[in-house]
């Protein structure tokens, strides 16, 4: 009999990729879990459908009301992770200052570690974790509902709901969501849903509204089969960084009869059928089904109108048969296809007033099965490419949706592939369809000039920026005084805790103090004394002798806290054992290690220091899929441009993230560890990833008044709070205070903060919530955080707050130091000069005479905060020599009796 050589549907995915280089998967089939469908293009033709359907237009009348509202859950997941990120334990005041030692430090050179690979996604290491991290094979969450065994499994990716909990919570590919019906709506298939903004549920008690939520439980189109029933099972196979296969089988142990490639941004929802009788269901109800005709020689097109008046397209590509497969509209809830169907069925929603139908027609029959990522960096610019693996009709180009931050940074080739087809996502604005097998995004302002010192972006609207570690005499005195006192605190009591998060914050705090004392205050003997204590405290974790040691989980494959193993509390340490927040927790350790390695380069080669730190990096930011011990990029999502904090917990609203600032800090830590440890590719990835995060955060989380992505009525909140895949809630897991909600996107204030938090946004947020003395109504460590954040727009006021001789140390977060805050604010204000009057710089440049009226015609200083001291003080007499020195470093210029940044 004739063979079908036209269509290639080989779905064995032996080379599914997460990141370059090519992954060589080693799969061991489970005895009971079904594997994905494999359809050969060489099957005999067993069926010949006589002709096109007898009636090209079929109609149905609904006898009951369709479901068009779904269900709304306004509360947060009740999983017990509500602890305040600020360390609550009181820091005991030290008995005096730390005495310097007769030793000096010789920091590293801070130069480019070496050449960067053409593709920066290369392995960090391949060895097993250090031996002191023992292995366990009894993780509290069993590896159920997953075909793959003994390979690293993604824990924080978008499809995790398919294998967690009851397996019925939705999965968002954006703009579509998919959910296993499992009997809801009298079907056991996979429901495909798309939510319009008009369907969102809004908080009606507050202005601006506290939240908006997409309804769940809606079933627009459901891929099912007559063979599926109450014994049906769902299994996940080939889970990667961008994709997975969802397999539906009639019973446990049976071969799957429907397999769905689930890929982020997929333009079609595609179901592969293997000798099953298709049933296409809808909880929104079918109004009409119309057969249109044949496309591309093998695919057959149908149009569907639902009772909510939305229009969908259905494309059927049969294998082992000839002619148009018949689909009958049995009733308003069911379309039935032919017996023993082999092939694929695809559906897509057509947005109004677009070329959607033509675009879908031209791409039908092809579908994405996975994705790879590659990237390149050259100094201050870089790019990354997401390329999709393709199956189906190979001469068709893929239709894929891109998110707003992608479109904003497309290269010229990808821009040319954009269409006018847009579908709104739940929490990421409007996704736009691209007809391309790959997309490339360009970042032209990488943070390669950011190091350990306070940093500010260029003030002339250009790219880049500069560090400043110069302090005037007053600031130097304040830094040395605070540093000596804080370095005499009990390091062990603050770092040897039963929490990786709190311990990491404290280690980073002390590392920041020592760096500041050494590099900015030039007090090397005091810094050397502090470094001895820091190494001892850090060594506790390298030796794995902290109260809750780390273990290597050989089930999911990662490094986790042993806490939950001991008492069964899955919420311990914010859910670390179940892979929550690893980038938050481990980023602090990585950054502290970078500082130690900078201050004492010999430390890097001692014992397992470097291997231990790289183990943490591989756990949360492994750049390849070939590592046998860790999955690809556990936390960071290269499609969304930010990380997801939620690990092995099912969630009705999908993955979520709360603290964008700790997310970006974890990437900044990667960049600095790469620089210090000599891994040029890691440093380059960190720079590129931080640029992508800054763009993503600006589009989705930090809401300036000109934001066009999130709904207009939500913008006055200024930050999203917690962003889920299906809802945005202007709150936190640990409370609803304004300083919590805004401040969780600020901590920790560090050199990269000015890069990821635009000055215009910081000003709007301050004016909305904290100006006119309102900041002083805030208590505790959050007040210190808010004032440190103020340094991004008004460093002089922030400096005066922290440099006050009567500063209240209770206003510091246990993970922050007065030493760093004084140096940070002083450096951003040009060295620490106090101001007694302020005037806008823009005005000063236009009318210099007006701002110097009554002055002594001496120089005055214009700093990055866009304010200047207008008193006619002599810079030498009042401020010391620091201003004179600043004029010699090429970053300043004299102009008309003024000293301004060039």
CSV table of N, CA and C in Angstrom, one decimal, residues 58-129:
chain,number,residue,atom,x,y,z
A,58,UNK,N,-22.1,23.1,10.3
A,58,UNK,CA,-22.9,22.4,11.3
A,58,UNK,C,-23.2,23.4,12.4
A,59,UNK,N,-24.4,23.3,12.9
A,59,UNK,CA,-24.8,24.2,14.0
A,59,UNK,C,-25.3,23.4,15.2
A,60,UNK,N,-25.2,23.9,16.4
A,60,UNK,CA,-25.8,23.3,17.6
A,60,UNK,C,-26.4,24.3,18.4
A,61,UNK,N,-27.4,23.9,19.2
A,61,UNK,CA,-28.2,24.8,20.1
A,61,UNK,C,-27.9,24.4,21.5
A,62,UNK,N,-27.4,25.3,22.3
A,62,UNK,CA,-27.2,24.9,23.7
A,62,UNK,C,-28.5,24.8,24.5
A,63,UNK,N,-28.6,23.8,25.2
A,63,UNK,CA,-29.8,23.6,26.0
A,63,UNK,C,-29.6,24.0,27.5
A,64,UNK,N,-28.4,24.3,27.9
A,64,UNK,CA,-28.1,24.8,29.2
A,64,UNK,C,-27.1,25.9,29.0
A,65,UNK,N,-26.9,26.7,30.0
A,65,UNK,CA,-26.0,27.9,29.9
A,65,UNK,C,-24.6,27.4,29.9
A,66,UNK,N,-23.7,27.9,29.0
A,66,UNK,CA,-22.3,27.6,29.0
A,66,UNK,C,-21.6,28.2,30.2
A,67,UNK,N,-20.4,27.7,30.5
A,67,UNK,CA,-19.6,28.2,31.5
A,67,UNK,C,-18.7,29.3,30.9
A,68,UNK,N,-18.9,30.6,31.3
A,68,UNK,CA,-18.1,31.6,30.7
A,68,UNK,C,-17.4,32.5,31.8
A,69,UNK,N,-17.6,32.1,33.1
A,69,UNK,CA,-17.0,33.0,34.2
A,69,UNK,C,-15.9,32.2,34.9
A,70,UNK,N,-16.0,30.9,35.0
A,70,UNK,CA,-14.9,30.2,35.7
A,70,UNK,C,-15.0,30.5,37.2
A,71,UNK,N,-13.9,30.1,37.9
A,71,UNK,CA,-13.9,30.4,39.3
A,71,UNK,C,-12.7,31.2,39.7
A,72,UNK,N,-12.8,32.0,40.8
A,72,UNK,CA,-11.8,32.9,41.2
A,72,UNK,C,-11.4,32.6,42.6
A,73,UNK,N,-10.1,32.5,42.9
A,73,UNK,CA,-9.6,32.3,44.3
A,73,UNK,C,-8.8,33.6,44.6
A,74,UNK,N,-9.2,34.4,45.5
A,74,UNK,CA,-8.6,35.7,45.7
A,74,UNK,C,-7.4,35.5,46.8
A,75,UNK,N,-7.4,34.5,47.6
A,75,UNK,CA,-6.4,34.3,48.6
A,75,UNK,C,-5.1,33.8,48.1
A,76,UNK,N,-4.1,34.0,48.9
A,76,UNK,CA,-2.8,33.4,48.5
A,76,UNK,C,-2.7,32.0,48.9
A,77,UNK,N,-1.8,31.2,48.2
A,77,UNK,CA,-1.7,29.8,48.6
A,77,UNK,C,-1.4,29.6,50.0
A,78,UNK,N,-2.1,28.7,50.7
A,78,UNK,CA,-1.9,28.5,52.1
A,78,UNK,C,-0.8,27.5,52.4
A,79,UNK,N,0.4,27.8,52.1
A,79,UNK,CA,1.5,26.8,52.2
A,79,UNK,C,2.5,27.2,53.3
A,80,UNK,N,2.2,28.2,54.1
A,80,UNK,CA,3.0,28.5,55.3
A,80,UNK,C,4.3,29.2,55.0
A,81,UNK,N,4.5,29.9,53.9
A,81,UNK,CA,5.8,30.6,53.7
A,81,UNK,C,5.6,32.1,53.9
A,82,UNK,N,5.2,32.5,55.1
A,82,UNK,CA,4.8,33.9,55.4
A,82,UNK,C,5.8,34.6,56.3
A,83,UNK,N,7.0,34.1,56.4
A,83,UNK,CA,8.0,34.7,57.3
A,83,UNK,C,8.5,36.0,56.7
A,84,UNK,N,8.7,37.0,57.6
A,84,UNK,CA,9.3,38.3,57.2
A,84,UNK,C,10.7,38.0,56.6
A,85,UNK,N,11.1,38.6,55.5
A,85,UNK,CA,12.4,38.5,55.0
A,85,UNK,C,13.5,39.2,55.8
A,86,UNK,N,13.1,40.1,56.7
A,86,UNK,CA,14.0,40.8,57.6
A,86,UNK,C,14.2,39.9,58.8
A,87,UNK,N,15.5,39.7,59.1
A,87,UNK,CA,15.8,38.9,60.2
A,87,UNK,C,15.3,39.5,61.5
A,88,UNK,N,14.5,38.8,62.2
A,88,UNK,CA,13.8,39.3,63.4
A,88,UNK,C,14.6,39.3,64.7
A,89,UNK,N,15.6,38.5,64.7
A,89,UNK,CA,16.4,38.4,66.0
A,89,UNK,C,17.2,39.7,66.2
A,90,UNK,N,17.2,40.2,67.4
A,90,UNK,CA,17.9,41.4,67.7
A,90,UNK,C,19.4,41.2,67.7
A,91,UNK,N,20.1,42.0,67.0
A,91,UNK,CA,21.6,41.9,66.9
A,91,UNK,C,22.1,42.6,68.2
A,92,UNK,N,22.8,41.8,69.0
A,92,UNK,CA,23.4,42.3,70.2
A,92,UNK,C,24.5,43.3,69.9
A,93,UNK,N,24.5,44.4,70.7
A,93,UNK,CA,25.5,45.4,70.4
A,93,UNK,C,26.9,44.9,70.9
A,94,UNK,N,27.9,45.1,70.0
A,94,UNK,CA,29.2,44.6,70.4
A,94,UNK,C,29.8,45.4,71.5
A,95,UNK,N,30.7,44.8,72.2
A,95,UNK,CA,31.5,45.5,73.3
A,95,UNK,C,32.7,46.2,72.7
A,96,UNK,N,32.4,47.4,72.1
A,96,UNK,CA,33.5,48.1,71.5
A,96,UNK,C,33.7,47.8,70.1
A,97,UNK,N,34.8,48.3,69.6
A,97,UNK,CA,35.1,48.1,68.1
A,97,UNK,C,36.1,47.0,67.9
A,98,UNK,N,36.1,46.4,66.7
A,98,UNK,CA,37.1,45.4,66.4
A,98,UNK,C,38.5,46.0,66.2
A,99,UNK,N,39.5,45.4,66.8
A,99,UNK,CA,40.8,45.9,66.7
A,99,UNK,C,41.5,45.4,65.4
A,100,UNK,N,42.1,46.3,64.7
A,100,UNK,CA,42.8,45.9,63.5
A,100,UNK,C,43.9,44.9,63.8
A,101,UNK,N,44.4,44.2,62.8
A,101,UNK,CA,45.5,43.3,63.0
A,101,UNK,C,46.6,43.7,62.1
A,102,UNK,N,47.8,43.2,62.5
A,102,UNK,CA,49.0,43.5,61.8
A,102,UNK,C,49.1,42.7,60.5
A,103,UNK,N,48.1,43.0,59.6
A,103,UNK,CA,48.1,42.3,58.3
A,103,UNK,C,47.4,43.2,57.3
A,104,UNK,N,47.7,43.1,56.1
A,104,UNK,CA,47.1,43.8,55.0
A,104,UNK,C,46.5,42.9,54.0
A,105,UNK,N,45.6,43.4,53.2
A,105,UNK,CA,44.9,42.6,52.2
A,105,UNK,C,45.5,43.0,50.8
A,106,UNK,N,45.5,42.0,49.9
A,106,UNK,CA,45.9,42.3,48.5
A,106,UNK,C,44.8,41.9,47.6
A,107,UNK,N,43.8,42.7,47.4
A,107,UNK,CA,42.7,42.3,46.5
A,107,UNK,C,43.1,42.0,45.1
A,108,UNK,N,42.2,41.2,44.4
A,108,UNK,CA,42.5,40.9,43.0
A,108,UNK,C,42.4,42.1,42.1
A,109,UNK,N,42.7,41.9,40.9
A,109,UNK,CA,42.9,43.0,39.9
A,109,UNK,C,41.6,43.4,39.3
A,110,UNK,N,40.5,42.6,39.4
A,110,UNK,CA,39.2,42.9,38.9
A,110,UNK,C,39.3,43.2,37.3
A,111,UNK,N,40.0,42.3,36.6
A,111,UNK,CA,40.1,42.5,35.2
A,111,UNK,C,39.3,41.3,34.5
A,112,UNK,N,39.1,41.4,33.2
A,112,UNK,CA,38.4,40.4,32.5
A,112,UNK,C,39.1,39.1,32.7
A,113,UNK,N,38.3,38.0,33.2
A,113,UNK,CA,39.0,36.8,33.5
A,113,UNK,C,39.6,36.0,32.3
A,114,UNK,N,39.1,36.3,31.1
A,114,UNK,CA,39.6,35.5,30.0
A,114,UNK,C,38.6,35.7,28.8
A,115,UNK,N,38.9,34.9,27.7
A,115,UNK,CA,38.0,35.0,26.5
A,115,UNK,C,36.6,34.5,26.8
A,116,UNK,N,35.7,35.0,26.1
A,116,UNK,CA,34.3,34.6,26.2
A,116,UNK,C,34.0,33.7,25.0
A,117,UNK,N,33.3,32.6,25.2
A,117,UNK,CA,32.9,31.6,24.2
A,117,UNK,C,32.0,32.3,23.2
A,118,UNK,N,31.9,31.7,22.0
A,118,UNK,CA,31.0,32.2,21.0
A,118,UNK,C,29.6,32.1,21.5
A,119,UNK,N,29.3,31.0,22.1
A,119,UNK,CA,28.0,30.7,22.8
A,119,UNK,C,28.3,30.6,24.3
A,120,UNK,N,27.8,31.6,25.1
A,120,UNK,CA,28.2,31.6,26.5
A,120,UNK,C,27.4,30.6,27.4
A,121,UNK,N,26.5,29.8,26.8
A,121,UNK,CA,25.9,28.8,27.6
A,121,UNK,C,26.7,27.5,27.5
A,122,UNK,N,27.7,27.5,28.4
A,122,UNK,CA,28.6,26.4,28.4
A,122,UNK,C,28.7,25.9,29.9
A,123,UNK,N,29.1,24.6,30.1
A,123,UNK,CA,29.1,24.1,31.5
A,123,UNK,C,30.0,24.9,32.4
A,124,UNK,N,29.5,24.9,33.7
A,124,UNK,CA,30.3,25.5,34.8
A,124,UNK,C,31.3,24.4,35.3
A,125,UNK,N,30.8,23.2,35.5
A,125,UNK,CA,31.6,22.1,36.0
A,125,UNK,C,30.8,20.9,35.7
A,126,UNK,N,31.4,19.7,35.9
A,126,UNK,CA,30.7,18.5,35.6
A,126,UNK,C,30.9,17.5,36.7
A,127,UNK,N,31.6,17.8,37.7
A,127,UNK,CA,31.9,16.9,38.8
A,127,UNK,C,30.7,16.8,39.8
A,128,UNK,N,30.6,15.8,40.6
A,128,UNK,CA,29.6,15.7,41.6
A,128,UNK,C,29.8,16.8,42.7
A,129,UNK,N,28.8,17.1,43.4
A,129,UNK,CA,28.9,18.0,44.5
A,129,UNK,C,30.0,17.6,45.5
